[in-house]
mmCIF file with all atom_site columns, C-alpha atoms in Angstrom:
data_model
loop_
_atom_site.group_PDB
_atom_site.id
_atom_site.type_symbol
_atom_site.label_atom_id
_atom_site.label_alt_id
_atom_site.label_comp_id
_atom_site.label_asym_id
_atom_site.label_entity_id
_atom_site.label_seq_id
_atom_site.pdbx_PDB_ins_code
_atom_site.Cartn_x
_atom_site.Cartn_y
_atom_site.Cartn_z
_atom_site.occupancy
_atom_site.B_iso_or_equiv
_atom_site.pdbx_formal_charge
_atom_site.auth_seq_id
_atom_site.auth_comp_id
_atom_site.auth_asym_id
_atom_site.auth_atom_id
_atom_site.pdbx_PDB_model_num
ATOM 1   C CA . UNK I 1 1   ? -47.016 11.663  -27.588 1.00 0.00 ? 1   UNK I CA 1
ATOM 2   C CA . UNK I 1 2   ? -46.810 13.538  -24.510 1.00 0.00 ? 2   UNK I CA 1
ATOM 3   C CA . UNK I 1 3   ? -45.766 10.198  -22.522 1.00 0.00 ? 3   UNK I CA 1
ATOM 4   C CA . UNK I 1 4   ? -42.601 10.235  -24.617 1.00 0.00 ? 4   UNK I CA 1
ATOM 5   C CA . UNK I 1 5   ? -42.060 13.955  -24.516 1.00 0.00 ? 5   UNK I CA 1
ATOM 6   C CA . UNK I 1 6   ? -42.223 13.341  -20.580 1.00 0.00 ? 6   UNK I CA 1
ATOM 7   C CA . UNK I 1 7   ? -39.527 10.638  -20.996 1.00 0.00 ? 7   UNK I CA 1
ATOM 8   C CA . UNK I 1 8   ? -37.277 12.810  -23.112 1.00 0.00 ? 8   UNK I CA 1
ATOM 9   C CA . UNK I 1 9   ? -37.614 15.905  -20.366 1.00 0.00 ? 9   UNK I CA 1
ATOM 10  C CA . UNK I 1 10  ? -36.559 12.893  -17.661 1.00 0.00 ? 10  UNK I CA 1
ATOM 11  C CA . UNK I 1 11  ? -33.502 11.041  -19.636 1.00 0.00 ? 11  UNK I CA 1
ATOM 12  C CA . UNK I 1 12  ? -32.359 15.045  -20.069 1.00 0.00 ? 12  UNK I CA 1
ATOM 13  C CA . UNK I 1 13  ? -32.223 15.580  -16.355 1.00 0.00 ? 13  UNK I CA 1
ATOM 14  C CA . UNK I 1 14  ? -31.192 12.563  -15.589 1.00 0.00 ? 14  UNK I CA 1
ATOM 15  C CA . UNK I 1 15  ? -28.118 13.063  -17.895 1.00 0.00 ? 15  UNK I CA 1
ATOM 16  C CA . UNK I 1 16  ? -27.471 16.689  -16.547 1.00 0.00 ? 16  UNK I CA 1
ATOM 17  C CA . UNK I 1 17  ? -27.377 15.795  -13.367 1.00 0.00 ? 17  UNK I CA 1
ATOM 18  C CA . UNK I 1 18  ? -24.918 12.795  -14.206 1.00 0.00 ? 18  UNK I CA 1
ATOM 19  C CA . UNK I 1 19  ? -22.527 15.393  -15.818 1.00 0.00 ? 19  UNK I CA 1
ATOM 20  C CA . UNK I 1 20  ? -22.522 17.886  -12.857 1.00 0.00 ? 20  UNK I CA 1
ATOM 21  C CA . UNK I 1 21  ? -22.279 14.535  -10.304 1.00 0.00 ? 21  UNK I CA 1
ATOM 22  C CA . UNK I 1 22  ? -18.813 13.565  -12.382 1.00 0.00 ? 22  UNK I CA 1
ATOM 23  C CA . UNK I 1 23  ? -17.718 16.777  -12.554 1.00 0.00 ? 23  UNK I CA 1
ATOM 24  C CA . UNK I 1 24  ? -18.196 17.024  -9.088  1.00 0.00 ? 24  UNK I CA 1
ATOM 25  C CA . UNK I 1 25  ? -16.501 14.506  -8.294  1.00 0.00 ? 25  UNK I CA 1
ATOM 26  C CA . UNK I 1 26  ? -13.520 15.049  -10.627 1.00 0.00 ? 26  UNK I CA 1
ATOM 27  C CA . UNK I 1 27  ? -12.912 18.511  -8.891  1.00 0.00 ? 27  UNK I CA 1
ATOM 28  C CA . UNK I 1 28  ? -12.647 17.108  -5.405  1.00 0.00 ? 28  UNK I CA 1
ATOM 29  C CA . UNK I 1 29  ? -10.327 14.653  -6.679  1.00 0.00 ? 29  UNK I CA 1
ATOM 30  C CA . UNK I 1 30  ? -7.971  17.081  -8.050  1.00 0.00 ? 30  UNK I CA 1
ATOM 31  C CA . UNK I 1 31  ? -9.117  19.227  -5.093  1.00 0.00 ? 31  UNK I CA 1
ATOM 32  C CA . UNK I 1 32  ? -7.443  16.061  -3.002  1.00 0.00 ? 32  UNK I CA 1
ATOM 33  C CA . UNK I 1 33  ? -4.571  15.290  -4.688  1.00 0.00 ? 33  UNK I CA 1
ATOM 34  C CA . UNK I 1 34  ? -3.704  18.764  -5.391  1.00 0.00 ? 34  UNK I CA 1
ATOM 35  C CA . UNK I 1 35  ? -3.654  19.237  -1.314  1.00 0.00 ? 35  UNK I CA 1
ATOM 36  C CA . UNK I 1 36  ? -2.202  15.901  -0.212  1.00 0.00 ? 36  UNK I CA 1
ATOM 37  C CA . UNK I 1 37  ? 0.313   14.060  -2.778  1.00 0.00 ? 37  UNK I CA 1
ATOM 38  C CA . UNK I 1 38  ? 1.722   11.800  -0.796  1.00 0.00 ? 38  UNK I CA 1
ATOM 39  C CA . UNK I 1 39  ? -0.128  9.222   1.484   1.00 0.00 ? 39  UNK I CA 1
ATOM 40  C CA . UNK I 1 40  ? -2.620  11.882  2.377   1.00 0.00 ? 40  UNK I CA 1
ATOM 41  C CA . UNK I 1 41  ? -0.489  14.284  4.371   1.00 0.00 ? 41  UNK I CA 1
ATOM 42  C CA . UNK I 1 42  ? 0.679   17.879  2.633   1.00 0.00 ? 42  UNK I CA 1
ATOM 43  C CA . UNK I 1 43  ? 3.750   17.292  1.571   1.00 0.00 ? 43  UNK I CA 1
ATOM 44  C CA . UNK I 1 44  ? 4.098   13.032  2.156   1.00 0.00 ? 44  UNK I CA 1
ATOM 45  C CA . UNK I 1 45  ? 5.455   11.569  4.551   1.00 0.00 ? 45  UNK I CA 1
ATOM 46  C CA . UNK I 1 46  ? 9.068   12.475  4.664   1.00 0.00 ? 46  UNK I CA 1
ATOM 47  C CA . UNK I 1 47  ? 8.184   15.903  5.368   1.00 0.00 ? 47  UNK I CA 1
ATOM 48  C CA . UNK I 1 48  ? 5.502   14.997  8.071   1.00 0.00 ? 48  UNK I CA 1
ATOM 49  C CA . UNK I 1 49  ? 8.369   12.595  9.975   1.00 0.00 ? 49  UNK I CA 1
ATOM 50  C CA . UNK I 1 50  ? 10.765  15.400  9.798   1.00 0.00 ? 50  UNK I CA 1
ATOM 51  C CA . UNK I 1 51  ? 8.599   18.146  10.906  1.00 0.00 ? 51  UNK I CA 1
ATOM 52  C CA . UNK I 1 52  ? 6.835   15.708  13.875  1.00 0.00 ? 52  UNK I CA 1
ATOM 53  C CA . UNK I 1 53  ? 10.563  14.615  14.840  1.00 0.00 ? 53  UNK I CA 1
ATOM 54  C CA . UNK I 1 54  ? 11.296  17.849  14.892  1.00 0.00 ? 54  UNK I CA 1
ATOM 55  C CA . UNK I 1 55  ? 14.823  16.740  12.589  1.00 0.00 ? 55  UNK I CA 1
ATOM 56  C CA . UNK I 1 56  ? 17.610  19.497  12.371  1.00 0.00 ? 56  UNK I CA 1
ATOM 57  C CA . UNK I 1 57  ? 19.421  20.526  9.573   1.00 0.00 ? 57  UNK I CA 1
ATOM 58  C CA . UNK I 1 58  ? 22.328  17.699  9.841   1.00 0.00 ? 58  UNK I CA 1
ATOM 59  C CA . UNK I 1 59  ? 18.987  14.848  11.025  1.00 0.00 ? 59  UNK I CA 1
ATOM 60  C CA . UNK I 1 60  ? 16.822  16.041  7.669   1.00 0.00 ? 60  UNK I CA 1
ATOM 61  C CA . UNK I 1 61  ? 19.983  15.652  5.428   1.00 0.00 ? 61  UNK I CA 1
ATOM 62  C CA . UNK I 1 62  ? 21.232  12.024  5.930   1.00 0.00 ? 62  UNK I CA 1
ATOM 63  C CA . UNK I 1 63  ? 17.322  10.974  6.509   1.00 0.00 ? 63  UNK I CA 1
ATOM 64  C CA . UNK I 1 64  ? 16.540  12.378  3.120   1.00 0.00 ? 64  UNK I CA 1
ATOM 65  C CA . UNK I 1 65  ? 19.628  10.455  1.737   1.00 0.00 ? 65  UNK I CA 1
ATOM 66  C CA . UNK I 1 66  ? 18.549  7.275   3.867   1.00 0.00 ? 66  UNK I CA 1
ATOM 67  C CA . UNK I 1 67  ? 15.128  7.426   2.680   1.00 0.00 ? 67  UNK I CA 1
ATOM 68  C CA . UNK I 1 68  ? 16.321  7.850   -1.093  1.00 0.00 ? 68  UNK I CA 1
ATOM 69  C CA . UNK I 1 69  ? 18.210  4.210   -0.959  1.00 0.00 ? 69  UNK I CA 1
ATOM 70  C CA . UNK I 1 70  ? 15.293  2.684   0.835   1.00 0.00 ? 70  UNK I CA 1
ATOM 71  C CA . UNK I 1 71  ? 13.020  3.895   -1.956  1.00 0.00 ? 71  UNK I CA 1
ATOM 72  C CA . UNK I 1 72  ? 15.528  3.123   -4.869  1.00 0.00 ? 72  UNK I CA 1
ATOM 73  C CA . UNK I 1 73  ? 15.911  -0.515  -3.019  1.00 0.00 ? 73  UNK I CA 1
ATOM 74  C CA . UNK I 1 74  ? 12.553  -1.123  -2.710  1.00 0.00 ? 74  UNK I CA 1
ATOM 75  C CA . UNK I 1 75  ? 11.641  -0.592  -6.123  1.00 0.00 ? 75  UNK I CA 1
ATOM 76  C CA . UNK I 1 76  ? 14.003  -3.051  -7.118  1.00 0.00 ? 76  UNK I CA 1
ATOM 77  C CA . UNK I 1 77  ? 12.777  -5.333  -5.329  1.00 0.00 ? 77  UNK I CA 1
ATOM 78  C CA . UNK I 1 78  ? 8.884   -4.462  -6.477  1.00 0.00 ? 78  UNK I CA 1
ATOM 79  C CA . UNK I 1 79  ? 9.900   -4.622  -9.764  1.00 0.00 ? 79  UNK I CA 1
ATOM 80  C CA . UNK I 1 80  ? 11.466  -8.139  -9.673  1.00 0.00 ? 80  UNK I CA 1
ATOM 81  C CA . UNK I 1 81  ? 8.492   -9.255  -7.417  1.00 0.00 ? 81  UNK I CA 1
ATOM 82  C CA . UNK I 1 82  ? 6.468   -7.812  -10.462 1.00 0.00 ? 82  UNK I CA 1
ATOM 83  C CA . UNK I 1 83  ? 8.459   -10.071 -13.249 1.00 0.00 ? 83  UNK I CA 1
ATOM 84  C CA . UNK I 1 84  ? 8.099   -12.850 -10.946 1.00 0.00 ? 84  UNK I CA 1
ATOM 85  C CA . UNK I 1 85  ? 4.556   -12.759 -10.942 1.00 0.00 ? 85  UNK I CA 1
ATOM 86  C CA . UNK I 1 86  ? 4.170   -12.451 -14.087 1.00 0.00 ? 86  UNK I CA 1
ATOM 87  C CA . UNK I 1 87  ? 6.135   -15.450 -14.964 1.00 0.00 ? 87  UNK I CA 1
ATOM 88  C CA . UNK I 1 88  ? 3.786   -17.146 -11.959 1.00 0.00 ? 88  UNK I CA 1
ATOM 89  C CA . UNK I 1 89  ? 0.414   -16.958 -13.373 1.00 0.00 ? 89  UNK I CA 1
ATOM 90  C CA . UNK I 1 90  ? 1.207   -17.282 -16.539 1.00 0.00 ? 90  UNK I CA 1
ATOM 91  C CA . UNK I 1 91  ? 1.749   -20.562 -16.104 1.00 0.00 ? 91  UNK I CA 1
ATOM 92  C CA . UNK I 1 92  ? -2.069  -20.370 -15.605 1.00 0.00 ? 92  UNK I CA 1
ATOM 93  C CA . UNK I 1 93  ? -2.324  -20.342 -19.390 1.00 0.00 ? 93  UNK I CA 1
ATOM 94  C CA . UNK I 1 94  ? -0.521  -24.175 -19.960 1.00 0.00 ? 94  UNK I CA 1
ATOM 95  C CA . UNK I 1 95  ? -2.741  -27.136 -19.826 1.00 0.00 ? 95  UNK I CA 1
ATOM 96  C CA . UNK I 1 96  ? 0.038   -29.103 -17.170 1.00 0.00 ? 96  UNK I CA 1
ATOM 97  C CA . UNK I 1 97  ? 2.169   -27.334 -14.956 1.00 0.00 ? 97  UNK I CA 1
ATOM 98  C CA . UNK I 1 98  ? 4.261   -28.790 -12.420 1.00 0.00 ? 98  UNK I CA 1
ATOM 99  C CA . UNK I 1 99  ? 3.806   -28.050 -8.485  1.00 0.00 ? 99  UNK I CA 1
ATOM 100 C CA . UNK I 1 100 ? 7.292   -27.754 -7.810  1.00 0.00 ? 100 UNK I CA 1
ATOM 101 C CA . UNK I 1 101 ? 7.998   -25.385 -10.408 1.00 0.00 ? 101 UNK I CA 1
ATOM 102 C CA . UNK I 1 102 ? 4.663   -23.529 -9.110  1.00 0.00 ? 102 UNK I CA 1
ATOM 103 C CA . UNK I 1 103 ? 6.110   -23.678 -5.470  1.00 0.00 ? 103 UNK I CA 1
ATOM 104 C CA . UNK I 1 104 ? 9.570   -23.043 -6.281  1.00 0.00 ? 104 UNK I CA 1
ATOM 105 C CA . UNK I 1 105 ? 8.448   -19.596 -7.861  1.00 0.00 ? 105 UNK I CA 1
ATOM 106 C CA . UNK I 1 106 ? 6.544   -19.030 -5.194  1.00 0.00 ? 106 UNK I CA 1
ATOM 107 C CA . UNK I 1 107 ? 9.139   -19.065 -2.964  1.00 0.00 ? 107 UNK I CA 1
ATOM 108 C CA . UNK I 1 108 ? 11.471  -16.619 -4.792  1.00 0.00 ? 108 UNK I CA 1
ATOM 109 C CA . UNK I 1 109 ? 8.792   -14.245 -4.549  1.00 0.00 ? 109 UNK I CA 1
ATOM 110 C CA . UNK I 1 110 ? 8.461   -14.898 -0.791  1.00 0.00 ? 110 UNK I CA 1
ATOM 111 C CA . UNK I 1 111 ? 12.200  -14.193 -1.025  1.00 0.00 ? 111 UNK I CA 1
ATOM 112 C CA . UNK I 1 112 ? 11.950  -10.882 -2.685  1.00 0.00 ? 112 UNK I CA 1
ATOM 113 C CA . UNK I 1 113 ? 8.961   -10.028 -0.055  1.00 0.00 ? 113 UNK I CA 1
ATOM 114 C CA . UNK I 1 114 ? 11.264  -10.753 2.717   1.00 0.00 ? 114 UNK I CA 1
ATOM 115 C CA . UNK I 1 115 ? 13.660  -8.913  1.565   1.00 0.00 ? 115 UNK I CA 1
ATOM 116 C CA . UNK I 1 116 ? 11.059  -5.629  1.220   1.00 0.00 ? 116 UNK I CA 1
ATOM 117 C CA . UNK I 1 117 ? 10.210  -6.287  4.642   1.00 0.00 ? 117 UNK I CA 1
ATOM 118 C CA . UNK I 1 118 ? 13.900  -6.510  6.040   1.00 0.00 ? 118 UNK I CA 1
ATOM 119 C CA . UNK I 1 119 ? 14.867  -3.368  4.194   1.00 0.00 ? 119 UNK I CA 1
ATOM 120 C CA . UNK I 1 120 ? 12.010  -1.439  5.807   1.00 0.00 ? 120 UNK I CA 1
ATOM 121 C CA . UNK I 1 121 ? 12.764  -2.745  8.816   1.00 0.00 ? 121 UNK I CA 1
ATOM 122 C CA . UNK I 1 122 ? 16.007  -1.903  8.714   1.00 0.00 ? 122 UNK I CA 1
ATOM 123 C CA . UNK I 1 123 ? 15.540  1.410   6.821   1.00 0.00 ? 123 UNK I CA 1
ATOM 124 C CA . UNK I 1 124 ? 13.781  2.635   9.677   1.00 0.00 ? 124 UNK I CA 1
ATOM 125 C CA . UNK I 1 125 ? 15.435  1.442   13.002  1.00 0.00 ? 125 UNK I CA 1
ATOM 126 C CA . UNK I 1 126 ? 18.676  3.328   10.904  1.00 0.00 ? 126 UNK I CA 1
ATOM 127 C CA . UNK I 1 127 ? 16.240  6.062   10.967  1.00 0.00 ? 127 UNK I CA 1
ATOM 128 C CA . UNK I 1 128 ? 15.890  5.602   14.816  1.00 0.00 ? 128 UNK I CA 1
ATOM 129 C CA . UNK I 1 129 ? 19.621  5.666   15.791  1.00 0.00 ? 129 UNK I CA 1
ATOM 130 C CA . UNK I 1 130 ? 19.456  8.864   13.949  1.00 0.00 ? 130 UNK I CA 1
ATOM 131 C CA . UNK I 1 131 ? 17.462  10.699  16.340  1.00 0.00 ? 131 UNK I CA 1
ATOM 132 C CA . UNK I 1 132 ? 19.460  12.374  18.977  1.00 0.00 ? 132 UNK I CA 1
ATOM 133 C CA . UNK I 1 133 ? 17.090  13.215  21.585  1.00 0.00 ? 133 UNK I CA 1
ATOM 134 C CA . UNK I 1 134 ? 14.872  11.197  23.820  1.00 0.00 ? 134 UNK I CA 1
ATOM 135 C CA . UNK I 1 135 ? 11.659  13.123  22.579  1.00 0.00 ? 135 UNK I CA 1
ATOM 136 C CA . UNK I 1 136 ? 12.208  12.133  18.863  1.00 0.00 ? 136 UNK I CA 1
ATOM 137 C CA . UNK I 1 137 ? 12.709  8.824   20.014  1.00 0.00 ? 137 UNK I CA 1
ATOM 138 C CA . UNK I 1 138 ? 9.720   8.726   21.756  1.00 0.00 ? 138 UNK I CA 1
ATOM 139 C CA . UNK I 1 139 ? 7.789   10.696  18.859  1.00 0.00 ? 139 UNK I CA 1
ATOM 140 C CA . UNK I 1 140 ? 9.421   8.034   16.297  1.00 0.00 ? 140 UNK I CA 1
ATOM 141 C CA . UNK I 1 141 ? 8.003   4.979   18.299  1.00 0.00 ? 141 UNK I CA 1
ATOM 142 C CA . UNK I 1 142 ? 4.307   6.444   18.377  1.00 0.00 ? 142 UNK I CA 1
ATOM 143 C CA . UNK I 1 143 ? 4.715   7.483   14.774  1.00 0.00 ? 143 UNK I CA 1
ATOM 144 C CA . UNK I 1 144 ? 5.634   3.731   13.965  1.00 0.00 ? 144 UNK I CA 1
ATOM 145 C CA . UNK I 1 145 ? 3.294   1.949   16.350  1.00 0.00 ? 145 UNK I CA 1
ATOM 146 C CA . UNK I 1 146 ? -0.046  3.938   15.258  1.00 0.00 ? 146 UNK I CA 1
ATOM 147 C CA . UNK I 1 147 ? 1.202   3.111   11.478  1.00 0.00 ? 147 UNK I CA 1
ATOM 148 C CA . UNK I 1 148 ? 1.857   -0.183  12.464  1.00 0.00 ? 148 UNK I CA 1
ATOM 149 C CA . UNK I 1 149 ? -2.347  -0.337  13.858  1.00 0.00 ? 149 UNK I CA 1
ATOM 150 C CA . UNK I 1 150 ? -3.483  1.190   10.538  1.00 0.00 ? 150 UNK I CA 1
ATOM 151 C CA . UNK I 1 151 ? -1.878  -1.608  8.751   1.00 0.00 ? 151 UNK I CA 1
ATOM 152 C CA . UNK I 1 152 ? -3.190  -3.954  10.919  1.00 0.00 ? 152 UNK I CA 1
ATOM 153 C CA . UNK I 1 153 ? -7.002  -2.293  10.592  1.00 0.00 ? 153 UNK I CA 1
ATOM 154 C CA . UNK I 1 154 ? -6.741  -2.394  6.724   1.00 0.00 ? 154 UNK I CA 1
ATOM 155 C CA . UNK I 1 155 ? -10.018 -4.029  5.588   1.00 0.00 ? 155 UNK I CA 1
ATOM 156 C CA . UNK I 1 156 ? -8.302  -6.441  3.477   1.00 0.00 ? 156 UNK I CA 1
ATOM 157 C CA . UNK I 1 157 ? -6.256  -7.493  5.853   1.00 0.00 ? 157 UNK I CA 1
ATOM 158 C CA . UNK I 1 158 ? -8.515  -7.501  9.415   1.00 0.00 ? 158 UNK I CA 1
ATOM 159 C CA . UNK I 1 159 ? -9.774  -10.829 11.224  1.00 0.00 ? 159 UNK I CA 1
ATOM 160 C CA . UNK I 1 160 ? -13.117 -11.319 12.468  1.00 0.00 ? 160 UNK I CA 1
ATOM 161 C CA . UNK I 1 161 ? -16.697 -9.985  11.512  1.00 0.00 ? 161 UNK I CA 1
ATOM 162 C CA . UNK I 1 162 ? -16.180 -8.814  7.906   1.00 0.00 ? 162 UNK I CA 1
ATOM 163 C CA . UNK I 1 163 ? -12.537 -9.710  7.591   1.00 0.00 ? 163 UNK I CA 1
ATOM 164 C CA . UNK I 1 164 ? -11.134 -13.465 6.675   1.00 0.00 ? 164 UNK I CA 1
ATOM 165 C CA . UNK I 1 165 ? -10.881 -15.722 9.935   1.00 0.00 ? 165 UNK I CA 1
ATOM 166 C CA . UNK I 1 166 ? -7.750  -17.025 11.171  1.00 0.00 ? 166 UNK I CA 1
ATOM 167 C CA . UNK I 1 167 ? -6.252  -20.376 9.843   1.00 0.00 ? 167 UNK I CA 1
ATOM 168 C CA . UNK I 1 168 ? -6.696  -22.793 12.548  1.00 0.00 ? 168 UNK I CA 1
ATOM 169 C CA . UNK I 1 169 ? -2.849  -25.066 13.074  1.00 0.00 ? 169 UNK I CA 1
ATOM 170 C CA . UNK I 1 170 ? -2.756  -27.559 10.580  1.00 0.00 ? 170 UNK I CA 1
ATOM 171 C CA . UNK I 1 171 ? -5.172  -26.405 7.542   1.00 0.00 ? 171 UNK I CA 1
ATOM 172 C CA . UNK I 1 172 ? -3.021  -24.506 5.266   1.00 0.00 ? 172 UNK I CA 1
ATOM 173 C CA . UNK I 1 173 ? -1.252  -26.202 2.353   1.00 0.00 ? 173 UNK I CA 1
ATOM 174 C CA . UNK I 1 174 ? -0.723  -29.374 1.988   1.00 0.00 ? 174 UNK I CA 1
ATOM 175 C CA . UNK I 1 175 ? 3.437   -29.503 1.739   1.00 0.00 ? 175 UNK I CA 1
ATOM 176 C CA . UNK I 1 176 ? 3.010   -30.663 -1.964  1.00 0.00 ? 176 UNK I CA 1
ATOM 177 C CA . UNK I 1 177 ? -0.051  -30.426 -3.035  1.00 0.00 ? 177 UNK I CA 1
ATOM 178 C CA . UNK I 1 178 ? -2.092  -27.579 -4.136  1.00 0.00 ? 178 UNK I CA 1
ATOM 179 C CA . UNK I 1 179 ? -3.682  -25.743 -1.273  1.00 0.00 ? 179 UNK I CA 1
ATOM 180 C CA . UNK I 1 180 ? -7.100  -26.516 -0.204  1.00 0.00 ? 180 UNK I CA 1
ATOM 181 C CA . UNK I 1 181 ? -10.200 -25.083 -1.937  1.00 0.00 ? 181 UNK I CA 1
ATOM 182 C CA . UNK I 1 182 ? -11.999 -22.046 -0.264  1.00 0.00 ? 182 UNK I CA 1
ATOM 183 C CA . UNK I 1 183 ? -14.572 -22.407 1.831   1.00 0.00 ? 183 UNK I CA 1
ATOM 184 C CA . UNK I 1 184 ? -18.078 -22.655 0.917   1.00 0.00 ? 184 UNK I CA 1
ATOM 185 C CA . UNK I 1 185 ? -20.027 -19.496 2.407   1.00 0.00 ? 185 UNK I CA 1
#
């Protein structure tokens, strides 16, 4: 009896402490959020470029209206990259499928990607001629290289200890086969 009044008085705590733990961490979500919409700065990024660039009235205008058609471009683009992948692996769920039907959709979504890429590219060396003074040039080019490095140190993305190793010259694909199975670790 009093080993399973014990066990009661523990599963109580236990789920008390659980609660205030969530809610804890629910407030410093909102907390988060509530401070730093948009890709963690206050106020996203669009303010943070035109407050680091130092943008006047006439700059801020056309990059707001630049960065507005990037946006509504990309999304396009996400959104048929979306469909497409869709269509992609659910070809997973049919017993044959055919590789060049499997590579050909492949490379339409490659296509699309490209096309993401090129647009931001694009989007922001438009945002570069912009920029009237040699400072916000400079500024600009830091801005976009240490972005640039943070891409480059995403975890998913890194080589070496912890991160996926480089493909040697040679072992990728087969040109119409299926690629080669992973590794064994």
């Amino acid at each position: 009896m009093e080993q399973s009044k014990f066990l009661k008085i523990v599963i109580i705590i236990l789920l008390l402490l659980n609660i205030a733990t969530m809610g804890y961490l629910w407030m410093l979500q909102q907390q988060s959020s509530s401070r730093h919409p948009h890709g963690g700065r206050p106020g996203g990024v669009a303010e943070y470029l035109t407050k680091e660039l130092q943008l006047n009235d006439s700059q801020s205008a056309q990059y707001d209206k630049m960065r507005r058609k990037h946006h509504e471009d990309n999304m396009s683009y996400n959104d048929a990259n979306r469909i497409m992948r869709d269509r992609l692996f659910a070809l997973l769920q049919k017993p044959e499928t055919d590789s060049a039907t499997v590579r050909a959709m492949a490379d339409s979504i490659a296509q699309v990607q490209k096309k993401i890429e090129l647009n931001t590219f694009y989007h922001f060396k438009e945002v570069r001629m912009l920029l009237n003074t040699d400072t916000q040039r400079k500024k600009f080019d830091e801005i976009i290289g240490d972005a640039i490095k943070q891409i480059g140190q995403h975890p998913n993305r890194r080589e070496g200890p912890g991160g996926p190793p480089p493909t040697p010259p040679g072992d990728g694909p087969a040109p119409d086969g299926p690629p080669p199975p992973p590794p064994n670790r």
